[in-house]
């Protein structure tokens, strides 16, 4: 028999991401069927109801109260569960003992009076007030929090612009300021290419490839994903451009974003017209002619943006890169070998991405030949997935989208949602290729490859048991100096039968060649 067991600690606070990861560990305990370790927020209380592990006492909690609740077999004692939770909390605390964790912005300013930047990650309803307070204290802001209204965002960015301060975000996940990676960012060598990005993983991909090509970055300024919407008007991208124009260390400027609103694109491009510094623009899938009209270098992929920026810095010929690092013969050999192993009924691909911009780039590159790609972030509304739990035909999923992260950390922190999906899809006889990204760097899981390997092997084994082959193609967004060990990550993937390409664009092109040959 199983029953609900819980413990509550009033007025005790822990970080939500830490608690989500601990919940995952508690679910691994033998005899535990469901578990949630969290604060008494409305969302967490709703989750306990959905998981059937709630109680009247849990329903009465406030966001300042901590709880542990499990559905477990009778022999499992709540004291054992709580003891393991405390052990995991203690491990997390020891890992950060060297850092002072100020409880308020005021105490942080008092502790570090010379600081000129603050990173804010608090619940959305408090985020705007904290950001406004920071700006009024003369601090540049990186606002990691989401669920900030677009009206609040505009107000914050107008305030920041008037004070000539950065207001990166809300929902800004990537920046590198003075060579310091912030939030989700990689270890990139210092150099002379400045980046303003309205896309987190898109910015990571560009900076990683710049590093792999032997160059580095001066500053990487994030804007948040809504900055180039009509309502905001590109306020932060314009401020970022101005900052890089006036930065003596920046010799080349790169702008990265999904296609902006038309009038915002014009406004941004007018700001770089007649720029004394060369500008590379990747409005992913945007209007190439419009970009070139204003004297900037348009791009066909994130990799192309990195290559063009490096070529401009080195005074080399600037040309489109739409091919492969390997020779044509080597690529043809890979394609032929994979196609020869596939059966006639295998004809679809599944893109399982942790990076939303990388998923978007994949669909745009593949969309030249494949018109029907279903997704939770589709290129056209008619291809919106009706049920995110069920794939259909060619499907490309962004596991970092809100639908997949309710009550769970982002998949770059904890890839369990992708792990579970890959194992499930190993039962589909029509899948030919699985396409995946692996994002390294600060903020990401300590071993994203290791977390996926069991699922990769199980999915391949399922197909093999039915006499079929599952082709897997991946790319790693990471550098040699990232903490997760790029070379070792690539080696382990290849040993598991994954074809690892040097960039997302090349992984997508290879997938396209395989699909075209079997259609």
Short mmCIF file of C-alpha atoms in Angstrom, two decimals, residues 83-460:
data_model
loop_
_atom_site.label_atom_id
_atom_site.label_comp_id
_atom_site.label_asym_id
_atom_site.label_seq_id
_atom_site.Cartn_x
_atom_site.Cartn_y
_atom_site.Cartn_z
CA UNK A 83 16.88 13.10 6.25
CA UNK A 84 17.86 12.64 2.61
CA UNK A 85 16.44 16.08 1.73
CA UNK A 86 18.50 17.69 4.50
CA UNK A 87 21.59 15.85 3.30
CA UNK A 88 21.08 17.14 -0.26
CA UNK A 89 20.39 20.67 0.98
CA UNK A 90 23.59 20.53 3.04
CA UNK A 91 25.59 19.47 -0.04
CA UNK A 92 24.18 22.38 -2.04
CA UNK A 93 24.99 24.80 0.78
CA UNK A 94 28.59 23.59 1.09
CA UNK A 95 29.06 24.20 -2.61
CA UNK A 96 28.33 27.89 -2.13
CA UNK A 97 29.76 28.56 1.34
CA UNK A 98 32.50 30.77 -0.08
CA UNK A 99 29.95 33.21 -1.55
CA UNK A 100 28.12 35.83 0.46
CA UNK A 101 24.40 35.54 -0.33
CA UNK A 102 22.79 38.90 0.52
CA UNK A 103 19.10 38.56 1.40
CA UNK A 104 18.11 41.94 -0.11
CA UNK A 105 19.32 44.33 -2.79
CA UNK A 106 20.05 46.94 -0.14
CA UNK A 107 22.34 44.56 1.76
CA UNK A 108 24.06 43.57 -1.49
CA UNK A 109 24.80 47.22 -2.30
CA UNK A 110 26.09 47.76 1.23
CA UNK A 111 28.30 44.65 0.98
CA UNK A 112 29.69 45.55 -2.49
CA UNK A 113 29.39 49.35 -2.81
CA UNK A 114 31.70 49.44 -5.85
CA UNK A 115 29.55 47.03 -7.88
CA UNK A 116 27.87 48.44 -10.97
CA UNK A 117 25.76 45.45 -12.04
CA UNK A 118 23.14 43.23 -10.41
CA UNK A 119 21.72 39.91 -11.59
CA UNK A 120 18.11 39.51 -10.45
CA UNK A 121 16.27 36.19 -10.28
CA UNK A 122 13.14 36.45 -8.15
CA UNK A 123 9.46 35.56 -8.77
CA UNK A 124 8.04 37.63 -11.62
CA UNK A 125 5.62 39.64 -9.51
CA UNK A 126 8.54 41.10 -7.50
CA UNK A 127 11.07 41.35 -10.35
CA UNK A 128 10.08 44.72 -11.84
CA UNK A 129 10.22 46.51 -8.48
CA UNK A 130 13.66 45.05 -7.71
CA UNK A 131 14.96 46.01 -11.15
CA UNK A 132 13.61 49.55 -10.81
CA UNK A 133 15.27 49.87 -7.41
CA UNK A 134 18.59 48.71 -8.89
CA UNK A 135 18.38 51.16 -11.81
CA UNK A 136 17.59 54.02 -9.44
CA UNK A 137 20.73 53.04 -7.51
CA UNK A 138 22.79 53.47 -10.70
CA UNK A 139 23.23 49.73 -11.31
CA UNK A 140 23.16 47.95 -14.65
CA UNK A 141 20.66 45.08 -14.50
CA UNK A 142 20.50 41.56 -15.84
CA UNK A 143 16.95 40.39 -15.13
CA UNK A 144 16.78 36.59 -15.38
CA UNK A 145 13.19 36.48 -14.09
CA UNK A 146 10.28 36.00 -16.46
CA UNK A 147 6.54 36.66 -15.99
CA UNK A 148 7.17 40.41 -16.07
CA UNK A 149 4.51 42.27 -18.05
CA UNK A 150 5.49 43.89 -21.32
CA UNK A 151 4.33 47.25 -19.90
CA UNK A 152 6.72 46.84 -16.96
CA UNK A 153 9.52 45.86 -19.34
CA UNK A 154 9.03 49.00 -21.42
CA UNK A 155 8.99 51.19 -18.32
CA UNK A 156 12.20 49.61 -17.01
CA UNK A 157 14.02 49.93 -20.33
CA UNK A 158 12.97 53.54 -20.79
CA UNK A 159 14.24 54.28 -17.27
CA UNK A 160 17.53 52.49 -18.02
CA UNK A 161 17.98 54.25 -21.35
CA UNK A 162 17.50 57.64 -19.71
CA UNK A 163 20.22 56.76 -17.20
CA UNK A 164 22.48 55.14 -19.86
CA UNK A 165 22.35 51.84 -17.99
CA UNK A 166 21.90 48.31 -19.30
CA UNK A 167 18.54 46.69 -18.61
CA UNK A 168 19.12 43.15 -19.90
CA UNK A 169 15.84 41.28 -19.74
CA UNK A 170 13.39 40.30 -18.40
CA UNK A 171 13.92 36.64 -19.30
CA UNK A 172 17.54 37.35 -20.22
CA UNK A 173 19.51 34.13 -19.90
CA UNK A 174 22.90 34.91 -21.43
CA UNK A 175 25.51 37.67 -21.15
CA UNK A 176 29.28 37.98 -20.84
CA UNK A 177 30.33 41.29 -19.33
CA UNK A 178 34.03 42.10 -18.95
CA UNK A 179 34.81 38.44 -19.65
CA UNK A 180 32.51 37.22 -16.83
CA UNK A 181 29.84 34.70 -17.96
CA UNK A 182 26.42 35.47 -16.49
CA UNK A 183 23.57 32.92 -16.14
CA UNK A 184 23.70 30.46 -19.09
CA UNK A 185 26.98 31.33 -20.78
CA UNK A 186 30.16 29.64 -21.95
CA UNK A 187 33.81 30.31 -21.21
CA UNK A 188 34.80 32.38 -24.24
CA UNK A 189 38.24 33.84 -24.78
CA UNK A 190 38.54 37.63 -24.62
CA UNK A 191 38.72 39.34 -27.99
CA UNK A 192 37.33 42.06 -30.23
CA UNK A 193 33.89 40.87 -31.36
CA UNK A 194 30.95 42.43 -29.52
CA UNK A 195 27.54 40.77 -29.49
CA UNK A 196 24.04 42.04 -28.74
CA UNK A 197 21.62 39.13 -28.54
CA UNK A 198 17.87 38.84 -28.04
CA UNK A 199 18.25 35.07 -27.96
CA UNK A 200 20.01 33.04 -25.25
CA UNK A 201 21.11 29.83 -26.97
CA UNK A 202 21.50 31.69 -30.26
CA UNK A 203 23.98 34.00 -28.58
CA UNK A 204 25.73 31.03 -26.96
CA UNK A 205 26.07 29.26 -30.31
CA UNK A 206 27.57 32.33 -31.99
CA UNK A 207 30.05 33.03 -29.19
CA UNK A 208 31.08 29.36 -28.90
CA UNK A 209 31.79 29.19 -32.63
CA UNK A 210 33.76 32.45 -32.48
CA UNK A 211 35.89 30.82 -29.79
CA UNK A 212 36.30 27.60 -31.81
CA UNK A 213 37.47 29.69 -34.78
CA UNK A 214 40.24 31.13 -32.62
CA UNK A 215 38.84 34.58 -31.76
CA UNK A 216 37.08 36.05 -28.74
CA UNK A 217 34.47 38.50 -27.51
CA UNK A 218 34.70 41.97 -26.01
CA UNK A 219 31.20 42.21 -24.51
CA UNK A 220 28.07 40.06 -24.92
CA UNK A 221 24.93 42.02 -24.08
CA UNK A 222 21.61 40.22 -23.71
CA UNK A 223 18.34 42.05 -24.27
CA UNK A 224 15.62 39.54 -23.40
CA UNK A 225 13.48 37.88 -26.04
CA UNK A 226 10.79 40.57 -26.32
CA UNK A 227 13.08 43.56 -26.87
CA UNK A 228 12.53 43.67 -30.63
CA UNK A 229 8.76 43.40 -30.41
CA UNK A 230 6.76 46.43 -31.52
CA UNK A 231 5.71 47.22 -27.94
CA UNK A 232 9.32 47.61 -26.75
CA UNK A 233 10.89 48.92 -29.94
CA UNK A 234 14.39 47.49 -29.53
CA UNK A 235 15.31 49.87 -26.71
CA UNK A 236 18.02 47.63 -25.27
CA UNK A 237 19.42 46.46 -28.59
CA UNK A 238 19.82 50.11 -29.62
CA UNK A 239 21.55 50.89 -26.32
CA UNK A 240 23.76 47.82 -26.73
CA UNK A 241 24.75 48.89 -30.25
CA UNK A 242 25.65 52.34 -28.97
CA UNK A 243 27.73 50.83 -26.14
CA UNK A 244 29.69 48.61 -28.56
CA UNK A 245 30.16 51.45 -31.04
CA UNK A 246 31.86 53.41 -28.25
CA UNK A 247 33.86 50.48 -26.88
CA UNK A 248 37.49 50.67 -28.08
CA UNK A 249 37.93 46.90 -27.58
CA UNK A 250 35.11 46.09 -30.01
CA UNK A 251 36.18 45.93 -33.64
CA UNK A 252 33.23 43.96 -35.09
CA UNK A 253 29.59 43.92 -33.92
CA UNK A 254 27.17 40.98 -34.18
CA UNK A 255 23.40 41.26 -33.67
CA UNK A 256 21.38 38.09 -33.01
CA UNK A 257 17.61 37.81 -32.82
CA UNK A 258 14.58 36.05 -34.20
CA UNK A 259 12.97 38.26 -36.89
CA UNK A 260 11.94 41.58 -35.26
CA UNK A 261 8.75 43.49 -35.95
CA UNK A 262 9.26 45.18 -39.33
CA UNK A 263 9.33 48.74 -38.02
CA UNK A 264 11.72 47.71 -35.20
CA UNK A 265 14.04 46.01 -37.70
CA UNK A 266 14.20 49.25 -39.68
CA UNK A 267 14.93 51.24 -36.51
CA UNK A 268 17.76 48.90 -35.47
CA UNK A 269 19.27 48.76 -38.95
CA UNK A 270 19.18 52.56 -39.28
CA UNK A 271 21.29 52.70 -36.10
CA UNK A 272 24.08 50.72 -37.79
CA UNK A 273 23.90 52.42 -41.18
CA UNK A 274 27.27 54.00 -42.01
CA UNK A 275 28.77 52.36 -38.91
CA UNK A 276 32.56 52.80 -38.69
CA UNK A 277 32.69 49.21 -37.43
CA UNK A 278 31.50 46.27 -39.55
CA UNK A 279 28.20 44.80 -38.39
CA UNK A 280 26.96 41.22 -38.83
CA UNK A 281 23.21 40.68 -38.43
CA UNK A 282 21.46 37.34 -37.95
CA UNK A 283 17.72 37.97 -37.67
CA UNK A 284 17.22 34.20 -37.87
CA UNK A 285 15.20 33.62 -41.03
CA UNK A 286 14.75 37.38 -41.49
CA UNK A 287 14.86 39.62 -44.57
CA UNK A 288 18.39 39.39 -46.00
CA UNK A 289 17.82 42.17 -48.55
CA UNK A 290 16.67 44.60 -45.85
CA UNK A 291 19.78 43.93 -43.76
CA UNK A 292 22.11 44.42 -46.71
CA UNK A 293 20.28 47.61 -47.71
CA UNK A 294 21.67 49.21 -44.54
CA UNK A 295 25.23 48.04 -45.17
CA UNK A 296 25.30 45.13 -42.71
CA UNK A 297 26.32 41.55 -43.43
CA UNK A 298 23.27 39.23 -43.43
CA UNK A 299 23.61 35.59 -42.38
CA UNK A 300 22.15 32.23 -43.32
CA UNK A 301 22.81 30.60 -39.91
CA UNK A 302 24.25 31.25 -36.48
CA UNK A 303 27.47 29.56 -37.60
CA UNK A 304 27.57 31.81 -40.66
CA UNK A 305 27.30 34.85 -38.35
CA UNK A 306 30.30 33.66 -36.32
CA UNK A 307 32.36 32.93 -39.43
CA UNK A 308 31.57 36.30 -41.00
CA UNK A 309 32.45 38.16 -37.79
CA UNK A 310 35.81 36.35 -37.62
CA UNK A 311 36.52 36.99 -41.31
CA UNK A 312 35.79 40.72 -40.89
CA UNK A 313 38.03 40.91 -37.83
CA UNK A 314 40.87 39.28 -39.79
CA UNK A 315 40.26 41.33 -42.95
CA UNK A 316 39.52 38.12 -44.85
CA UNK A 317 36.99 37.52 -47.62
CA UNK A 318 33.43 37.48 -46.30
CA UNK A 319 31.29 34.77 -47.89
CA UNK A 320 28.25 32.66 -47.04
CA UNK A 321 28.96 29.38 -45.27
CA UNK A 322 26.26 26.84 -46.08
CA UNK A 323 28.29 23.65 -46.14
CA UNK A 324 30.30 21.38 -43.87
CA UNK A 325 33.68 21.34 -42.18
CA UNK A 326 34.16 17.81 -43.55
CA UNK A 327 34.76 17.20 -47.25
CA UNK A 328 31.90 16.42 -49.63
CA UNK A 329 33.11 12.82 -49.91
CA UNK A 330 33.18 12.37 -46.13
CA UNK A 331 29.63 13.74 -45.79
CA UNK A 332 28.36 11.56 -48.64
CA UNK A 333 29.88 8.51 -46.95
CA UNK A 334 28.13 9.29 -43.65
CA UNK A 335 24.79 9.84 -45.41
CA UNK A 336 25.05 6.64 -47.47
CA UNK A 337 26.00 4.54 -44.43
CA UNK A 338 23.08 5.84 -42.37
CA UNK A 339 20.53 5.53 -45.17
CA UNK A 340 21.62 1.94 -45.89
CA UNK A 341 20.67 0.94 -42.33
CA UNK A 342 17.16 2.43 -42.42
CA UNK A 343 14.01 0.55 -43.44
CA UNK A 344 11.52 1.81 -46.01
CA UNK A 345 8.99 2.87 -43.34
CA UNK A 346 11.49 5.09 -41.52
CA UNK A 347 10.99 8.56 -42.97
CA UNK A 348 10.62 11.18 -40.22
CA UNK A 349 12.92 13.17 -37.94
CA UNK A 350 12.44 14.22 -34.35
CA UNK A 351 14.25 17.33 -33.11
CA UNK A 352 14.64 17.23 -29.33
CA UNK A 353 16.14 20.58 -28.28
CA UNK A 354 16.99 22.24 -24.99
CA UNK A 355 17.74 25.52 -26.80
CA UNK A 356 14.69 27.27 -28.27
CA UNK A 357 16.63 29.33 -30.81
CA UNK A 358 18.54 26.26 -31.97
CA UNK A 359 15.21 24.46 -32.48
CA UNK A 360 13.91 27.46 -34.41
CA UNK A 361 17.03 27.54 -36.59
CA UNK A 362 16.67 23.81 -37.27
CA UNK A 363 13.09 24.21 -38.50
CA UNK A 364 13.99 27.16 -40.71
CA UNK A 365 16.92 25.37 -42.32
CA UNK A 366 14.98 22.12 -42.80
CA UNK A 367 11.85 24.00 -43.87
CA UNK A 368 13.38 24.70 -47.27
CA UNK A 369 12.73 21.04 -48.15
CA UNK A 370 10.27 19.84 -45.50
CA UNK A 371 7.08 21.88 -45.38
CA UNK A 372 5.30 20.08 -42.53
CA UNK A 373 7.27 20.29 -39.28
CA UNK A 374 5.10 20.04 -36.17
CA UNK A 375 6.29 21.84 -33.05
CA UNK A 376 5.33 23.49 -29.80
CA UNK A 377 7.04 26.59 -31.31
CA UNK A 378 5.95 26.14 -34.96
CA UNK A 379 6.98 28.31 -37.89
CA UNK A 380 3.30 28.39 -38.95
CA UNK A 381 0.23 28.14 -36.67
CA UNK A 382 -1.21 25.18 -38.58
CA UNK A 383 1.73 23.04 -37.43
CA UNK A 384 1.21 23.71 -33.74
CA UNK A 385 1.28 20.41 -31.80
CA UNK A 386 -2.20 19.62 -30.50
CA UNK A 387 -0.74 17.52 -27.71
CA UNK A 388 2.87 18.12 -26.68
CA UNK A 389 3.07 14.53 -25.42
CA UNK A 390 2.45 13.12 -28.91
CA UNK A 391 4.77 13.58 -31.90
CA UNK A 392 3.37 13.60 -35.43
CA UNK A 393 5.36 13.10 -38.62
CA UNK A 394 8.36 15.43 -38.62
CA UNK A 395 8.41 17.00 -35.15
CA UNK A 396 10.80 19.50 -33.54
CA UNK A 397 10.37 20.26 -29.83
CA UNK A 398 11.77 23.04 -27.66
CA UNK A 399 11.85 21.42 -24.22
CA UNK A 400 12.67 24.79 -22.68
CA UNK A 401 9.27 26.23 -23.62
CA UNK A 402 6.91 27.07 -20.75
CA UNK A 403 4.68 24.04 -21.43
CA UNK A 404 7.53 21.72 -20.46
CA UNK A 405 9.00 23.67 -17.54
CA UNK A 406 5.99 24.07 -15.22
CA UNK A 407 7.26 22.76 -11.89
CA UNK A 408 10.55 21.67 -13.47
CA UNK A 409 13.88 23.39 -14.06
CA UNK A 410 14.88 24.38 -17.59
CA UNK A 411 16.12 21.31 -19.53
CA UNK A 412 19.61 22.78 -19.75
CA UNK A 413 19.65 22.43 -15.94
CA UNK A 414 17.76 19.14 -15.73
CA UNK A 415 17.12 17.29 -19.03
CA UNK A 416 14.72 14.70 -17.55
CA UNK A 417 11.82 15.72 -19.84
CA UNK A 418 13.98 15.08 -22.91
CA UNK A 419 15.31 11.84 -21.42
CA UNK A 420 11.78 10.51 -20.91
CA UNK A 421 10.64 11.59 -24.36
CA UNK A 422 13.57 9.99 -26.19
CA UNK A 423 12.98 6.63 -24.50
CA UNK A 424 9.28 6.79 -25.39
CA UNK A 425 9.95 7.65 -29.03
CA UNK A 426 12.18 4.61 -29.41
CA UNK A 427 8.89 2.72 -29.92
CA UNK A 428 8.03 4.62 -33.13
CA UNK A 429 8.98 2.59 -36.22
CA UNK A 430 8.65 5.63 -38.52
CA UNK A 431 11.49 7.65 -36.96
CA UNK A 432 14.65 7.77 -39.07
CA UNK A 433 16.69 10.52 -37.38
CA UNK A 434 16.80 12.09 -33.92
CA UNK A 435 18.40 15.54 -33.86
CA UNK A 436 19.65 16.97 -30.55
CA UNK A 437 21.68 19.79 -29.02
CA UNK A 438 23.94 19.55 -25.96
CA UNK A 439 24.60 22.90 -24.27
CA UNK A 440 27.62 23.19 -21.99
CA UNK A 441 28.82 26.13 -19.90
CA UNK A 442 27.87 27.86 -16.69
CA UNK A 443 24.26 27.43 -15.62
CA UNK A 444 23.87 24.18 -17.54
CA UNK A 445 23.78 20.68 -16.05
CA UNK A 446 27.19 19.50 -14.83
CA UNK A 447 27.08 16.61 -17.32
CA UNK A 448 24.30 17.02 -19.93
CA UNK A 449 25.77 14.28 -22.10
CA UNK A 450 25.99 11.80 -19.23
CA UNK A 451 22.34 12.46 -18.34
CA UNK A 452 21.24 11.62 -21.91
CA UNK A 453 23.47 8.61 -22.61
CA UNK A 454 21.25 5.95 -20.95
CA UNK A 455 18.23 7.20 -22.92
CA UNK A 456 20.25 7.29 -26.16
CA UNK A 457 21.37 3.71 -25.65
CA UNK A 458 17.89 2.53 -24.66
CA UNK A 459 16.18 4.17 -27.64
CA UNK A 460 18.74 2.66 -30.02
#
